[in-house]
XYZ file of N, CA, C and O in Angstrom:
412
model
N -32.634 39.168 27.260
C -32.116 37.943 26.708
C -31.195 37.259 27.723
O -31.391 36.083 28.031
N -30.311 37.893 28.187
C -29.649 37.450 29.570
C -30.324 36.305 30.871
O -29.866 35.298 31.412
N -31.809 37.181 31.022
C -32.371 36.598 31.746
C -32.946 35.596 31.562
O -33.304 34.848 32.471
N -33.218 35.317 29.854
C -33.697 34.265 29.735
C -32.574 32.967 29.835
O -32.971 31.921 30.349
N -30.983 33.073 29.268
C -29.995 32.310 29.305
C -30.152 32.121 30.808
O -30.661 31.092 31.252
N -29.644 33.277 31.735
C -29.587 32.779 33.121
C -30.574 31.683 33.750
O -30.206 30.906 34.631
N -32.239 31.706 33.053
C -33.478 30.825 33.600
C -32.757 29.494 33.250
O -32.348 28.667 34.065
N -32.660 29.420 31.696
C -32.298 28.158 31.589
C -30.830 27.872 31.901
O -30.617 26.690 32.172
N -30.185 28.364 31.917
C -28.911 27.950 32.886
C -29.243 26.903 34.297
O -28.992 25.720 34.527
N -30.006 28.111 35.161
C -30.844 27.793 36.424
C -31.328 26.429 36.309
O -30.959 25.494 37.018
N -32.737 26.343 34.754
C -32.867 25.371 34.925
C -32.664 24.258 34.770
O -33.199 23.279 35.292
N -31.618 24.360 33.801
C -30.562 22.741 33.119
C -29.673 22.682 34.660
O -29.273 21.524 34.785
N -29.387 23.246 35.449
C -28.427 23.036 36.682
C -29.389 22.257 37.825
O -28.949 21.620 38.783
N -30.477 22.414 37.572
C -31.859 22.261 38.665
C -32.080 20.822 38.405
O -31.970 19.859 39.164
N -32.496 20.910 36.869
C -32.594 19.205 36.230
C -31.179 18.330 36.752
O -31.124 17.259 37.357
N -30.428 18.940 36.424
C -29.158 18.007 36.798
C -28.777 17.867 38.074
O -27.874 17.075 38.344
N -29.309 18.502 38.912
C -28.983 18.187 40.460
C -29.684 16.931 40.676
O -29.192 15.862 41.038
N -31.541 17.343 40.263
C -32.989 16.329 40.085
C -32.090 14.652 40.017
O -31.770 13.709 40.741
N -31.989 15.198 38.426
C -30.907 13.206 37.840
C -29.667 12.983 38.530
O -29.233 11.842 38.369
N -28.738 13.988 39.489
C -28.110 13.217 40.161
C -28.409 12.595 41.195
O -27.853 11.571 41.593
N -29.927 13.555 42.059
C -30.501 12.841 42.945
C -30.635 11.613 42.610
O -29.993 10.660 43.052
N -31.671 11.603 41.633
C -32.131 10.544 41.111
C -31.659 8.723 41.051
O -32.233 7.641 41.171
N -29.881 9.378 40.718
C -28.664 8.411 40.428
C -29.107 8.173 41.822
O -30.125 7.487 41.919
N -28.575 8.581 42.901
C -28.020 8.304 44.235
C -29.429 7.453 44.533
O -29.477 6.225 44.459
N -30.459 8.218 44.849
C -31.174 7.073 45.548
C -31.122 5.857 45.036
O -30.940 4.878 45.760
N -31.322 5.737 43.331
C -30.896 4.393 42.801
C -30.146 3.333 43.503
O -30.306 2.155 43.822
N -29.285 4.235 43.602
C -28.039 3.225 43.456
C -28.406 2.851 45.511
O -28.327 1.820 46.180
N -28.687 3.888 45.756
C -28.813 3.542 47.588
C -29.942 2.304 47.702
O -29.749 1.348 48.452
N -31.168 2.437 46.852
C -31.854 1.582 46.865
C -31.345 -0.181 46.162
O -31.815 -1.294 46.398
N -30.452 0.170 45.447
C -29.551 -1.044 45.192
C -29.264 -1.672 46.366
O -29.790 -2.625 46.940
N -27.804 -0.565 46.770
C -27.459 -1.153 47.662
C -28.375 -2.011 48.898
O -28.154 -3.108 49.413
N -29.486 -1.014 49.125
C -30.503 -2.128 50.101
C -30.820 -3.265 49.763
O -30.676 -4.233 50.510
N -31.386 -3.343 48.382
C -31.655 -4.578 47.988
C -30.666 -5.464 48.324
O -30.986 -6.151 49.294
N -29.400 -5.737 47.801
C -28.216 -6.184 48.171
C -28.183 -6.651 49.675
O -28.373 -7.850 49.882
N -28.004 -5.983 50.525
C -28.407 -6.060 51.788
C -29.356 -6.741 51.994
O -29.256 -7.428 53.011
N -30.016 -6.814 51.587
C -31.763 -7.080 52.488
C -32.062 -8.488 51.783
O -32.816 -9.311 52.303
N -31.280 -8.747 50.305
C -31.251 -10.209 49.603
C -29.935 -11.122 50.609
O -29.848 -12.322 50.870
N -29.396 -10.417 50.838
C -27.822 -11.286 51.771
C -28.602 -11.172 53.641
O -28.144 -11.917 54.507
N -29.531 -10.362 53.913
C -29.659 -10.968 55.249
C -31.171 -11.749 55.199
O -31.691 -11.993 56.288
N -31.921 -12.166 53.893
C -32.718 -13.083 53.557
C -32.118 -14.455 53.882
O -32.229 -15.191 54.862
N -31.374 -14.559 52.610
C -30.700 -15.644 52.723
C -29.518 -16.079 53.874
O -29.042 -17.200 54.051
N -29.293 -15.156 54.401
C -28.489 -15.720 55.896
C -29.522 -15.753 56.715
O -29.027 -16.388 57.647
N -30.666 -15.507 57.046
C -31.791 -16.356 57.559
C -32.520 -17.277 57.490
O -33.284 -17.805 58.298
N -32.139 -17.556 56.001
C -32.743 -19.048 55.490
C -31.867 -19.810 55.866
O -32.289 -20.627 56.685
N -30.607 -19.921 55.573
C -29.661 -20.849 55.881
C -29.455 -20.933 57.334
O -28.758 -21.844 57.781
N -30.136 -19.848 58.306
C -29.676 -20.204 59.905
C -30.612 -21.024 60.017
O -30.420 -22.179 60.399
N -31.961 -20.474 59.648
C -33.114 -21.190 59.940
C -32.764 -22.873 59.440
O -32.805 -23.704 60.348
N -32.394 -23.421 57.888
C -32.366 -24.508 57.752
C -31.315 -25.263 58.266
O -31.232 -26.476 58.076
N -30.170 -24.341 59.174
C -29.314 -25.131 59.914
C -29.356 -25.764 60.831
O -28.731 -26.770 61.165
N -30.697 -24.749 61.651
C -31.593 -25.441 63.042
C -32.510 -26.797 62.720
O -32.773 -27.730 63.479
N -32.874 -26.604 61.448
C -33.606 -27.692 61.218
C -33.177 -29.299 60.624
O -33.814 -30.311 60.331
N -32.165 -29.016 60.631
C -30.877 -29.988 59.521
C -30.448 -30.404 61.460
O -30.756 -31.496 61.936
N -29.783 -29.383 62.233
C -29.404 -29.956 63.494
C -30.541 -30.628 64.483
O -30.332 -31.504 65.323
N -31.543 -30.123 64.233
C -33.042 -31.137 64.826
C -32.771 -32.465 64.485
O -32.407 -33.387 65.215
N -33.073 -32.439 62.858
C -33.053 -33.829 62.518
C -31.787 -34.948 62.671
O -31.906 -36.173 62.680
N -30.667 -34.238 62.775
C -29.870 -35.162 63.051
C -29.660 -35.811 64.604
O -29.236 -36.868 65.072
N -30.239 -34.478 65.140
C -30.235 -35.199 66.262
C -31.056 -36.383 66.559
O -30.554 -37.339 67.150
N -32.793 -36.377 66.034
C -33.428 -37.212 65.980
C -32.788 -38.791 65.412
O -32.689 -39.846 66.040
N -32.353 -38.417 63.749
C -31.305 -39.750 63.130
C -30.344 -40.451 64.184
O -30.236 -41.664 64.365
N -29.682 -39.454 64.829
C -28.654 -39.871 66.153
C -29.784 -41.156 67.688
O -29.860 -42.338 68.023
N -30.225 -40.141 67.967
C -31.444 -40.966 68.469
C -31.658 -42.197 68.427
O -31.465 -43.018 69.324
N -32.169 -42.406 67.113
C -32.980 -43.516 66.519
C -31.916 -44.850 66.295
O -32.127 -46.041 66.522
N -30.494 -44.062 65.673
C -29.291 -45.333 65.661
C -28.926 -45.746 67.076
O -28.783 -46.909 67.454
N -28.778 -44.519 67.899
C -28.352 -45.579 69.484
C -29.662 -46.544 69.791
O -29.666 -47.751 70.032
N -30.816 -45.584 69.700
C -31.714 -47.186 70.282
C -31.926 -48.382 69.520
O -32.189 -49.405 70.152
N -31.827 -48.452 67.710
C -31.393 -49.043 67.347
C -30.317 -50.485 67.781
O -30.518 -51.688 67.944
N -29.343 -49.742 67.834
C -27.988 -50.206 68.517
C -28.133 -50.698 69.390
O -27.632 -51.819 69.479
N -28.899 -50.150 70.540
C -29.060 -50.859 71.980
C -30.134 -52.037 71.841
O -30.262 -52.882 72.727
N -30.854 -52.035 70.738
C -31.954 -52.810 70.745
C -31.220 -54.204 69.893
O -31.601 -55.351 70.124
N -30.199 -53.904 68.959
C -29.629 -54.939 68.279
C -28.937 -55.707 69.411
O -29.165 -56.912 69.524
N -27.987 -54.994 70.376
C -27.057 -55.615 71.324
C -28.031 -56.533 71.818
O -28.068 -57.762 71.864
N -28.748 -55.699 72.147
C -29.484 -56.597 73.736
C -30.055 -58.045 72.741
O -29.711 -59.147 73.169
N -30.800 -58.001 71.610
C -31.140 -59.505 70.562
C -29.584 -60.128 70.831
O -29.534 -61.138 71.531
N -28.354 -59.591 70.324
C -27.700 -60.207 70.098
C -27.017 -61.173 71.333
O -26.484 -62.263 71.123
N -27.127 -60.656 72.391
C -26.672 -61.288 73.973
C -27.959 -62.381 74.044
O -27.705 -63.494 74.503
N -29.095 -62.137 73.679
C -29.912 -63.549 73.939
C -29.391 -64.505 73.258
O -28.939 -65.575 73.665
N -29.471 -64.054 72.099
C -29.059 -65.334 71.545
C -27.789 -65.745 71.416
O -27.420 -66.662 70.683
N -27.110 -65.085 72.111
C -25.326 -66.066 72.344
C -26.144 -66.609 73.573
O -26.105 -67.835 73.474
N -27.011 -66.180 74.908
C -27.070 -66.790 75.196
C -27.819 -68.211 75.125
O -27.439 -69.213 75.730
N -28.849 -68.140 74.359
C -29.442 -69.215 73.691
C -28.424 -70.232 73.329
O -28.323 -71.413 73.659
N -27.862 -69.649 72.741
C -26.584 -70.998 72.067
C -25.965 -71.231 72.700
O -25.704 -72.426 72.561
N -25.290 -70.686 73.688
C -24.642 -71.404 74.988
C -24.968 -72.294 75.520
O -24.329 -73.316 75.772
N -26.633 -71.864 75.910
C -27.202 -72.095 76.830
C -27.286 -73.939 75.997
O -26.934 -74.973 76.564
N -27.700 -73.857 74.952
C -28.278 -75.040 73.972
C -26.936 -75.802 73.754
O -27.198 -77.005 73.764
N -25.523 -75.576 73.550
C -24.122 -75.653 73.621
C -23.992 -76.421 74.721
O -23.487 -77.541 74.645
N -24.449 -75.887 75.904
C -23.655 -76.672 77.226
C -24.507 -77.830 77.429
O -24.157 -78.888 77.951
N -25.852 -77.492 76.894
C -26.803 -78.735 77.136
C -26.961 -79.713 76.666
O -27.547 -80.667 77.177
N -26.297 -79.645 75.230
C -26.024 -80.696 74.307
C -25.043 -81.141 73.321
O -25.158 -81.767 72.268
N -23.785 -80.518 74.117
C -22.570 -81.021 73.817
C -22.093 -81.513 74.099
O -20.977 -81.002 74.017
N -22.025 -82.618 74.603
C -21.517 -84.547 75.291
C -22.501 -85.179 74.398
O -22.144 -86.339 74.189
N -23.564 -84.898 73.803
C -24.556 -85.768 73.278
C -23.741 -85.644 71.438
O -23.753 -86.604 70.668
N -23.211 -84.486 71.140
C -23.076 -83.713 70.170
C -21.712 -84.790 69.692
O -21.666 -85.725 68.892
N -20.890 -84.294 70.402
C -19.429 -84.845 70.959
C -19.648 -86.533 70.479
O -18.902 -87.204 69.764
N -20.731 -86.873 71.036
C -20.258 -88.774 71.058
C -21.147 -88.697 69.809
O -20.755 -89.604 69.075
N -22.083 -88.091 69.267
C -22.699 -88.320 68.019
C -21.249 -88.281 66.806
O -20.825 -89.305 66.271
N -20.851 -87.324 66.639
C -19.191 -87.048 66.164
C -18.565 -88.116 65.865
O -18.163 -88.629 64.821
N -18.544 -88.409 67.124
C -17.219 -89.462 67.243
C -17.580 -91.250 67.078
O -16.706 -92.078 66.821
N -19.139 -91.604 67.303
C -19.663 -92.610 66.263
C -20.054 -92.781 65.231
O -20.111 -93.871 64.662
N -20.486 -91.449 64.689
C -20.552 -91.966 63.124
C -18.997 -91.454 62.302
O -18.871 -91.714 61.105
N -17.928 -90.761 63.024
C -16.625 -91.186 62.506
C -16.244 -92.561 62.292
O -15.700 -92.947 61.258
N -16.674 -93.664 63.760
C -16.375 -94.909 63.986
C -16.721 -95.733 62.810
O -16.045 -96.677 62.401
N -17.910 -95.271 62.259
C -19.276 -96.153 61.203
C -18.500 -96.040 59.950
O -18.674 -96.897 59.083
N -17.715 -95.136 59.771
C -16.661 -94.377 58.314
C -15.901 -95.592 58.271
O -14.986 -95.719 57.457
């Protein structure tokens, strides 16, 4: 009878080593998950940081030539109007100043 208490002694101690194994890898396999979900997503976010800094650079791009393309319109046509200003302002001037006279 002894020997039979001692078996199952043995084997309720055997089972319970088994389910503490059991616990641990659990929980180790948690922890990976954990891990392995946090260096997912810190690869997504590096990855979409490279791609967020692409595009802005492109947006950056596109406003200077933009910009350079507005300046350069905008210098013609001051000079246009200058140009149209110096050519017909004595004509402009005495138009002015006769139909003030006609008042």
């Amino acid at each position: 009878m002894d020997k039979i208490i001692q078996d199952i002694v043995a084997v309720d101690l055997e089972c319970s080593q088994k389910v503490e194994e059991a616990r641990k890898k659990k929980q180790d396999v948690q922890t990976n998950m954990s891990a392995k979900k946090k260096e997912i997503y810190d690869s997504f976010v590096k990855e979409y940081q490279v791609k967020i800094d692409a595009h802005k650079k492109e947006l950056e791009a596109e406003i200077q030539e933009t910009k350079a393309k507005n300046e350069q319109e905008y210098k013609e046509s001051l000079n246009q109007l200058s140009s149209l200003y110096e050519k017909n302002k004595d004509e402009w001037v005495s138009t002015i100043v006769n139909r003030c006279k006609e008042i």
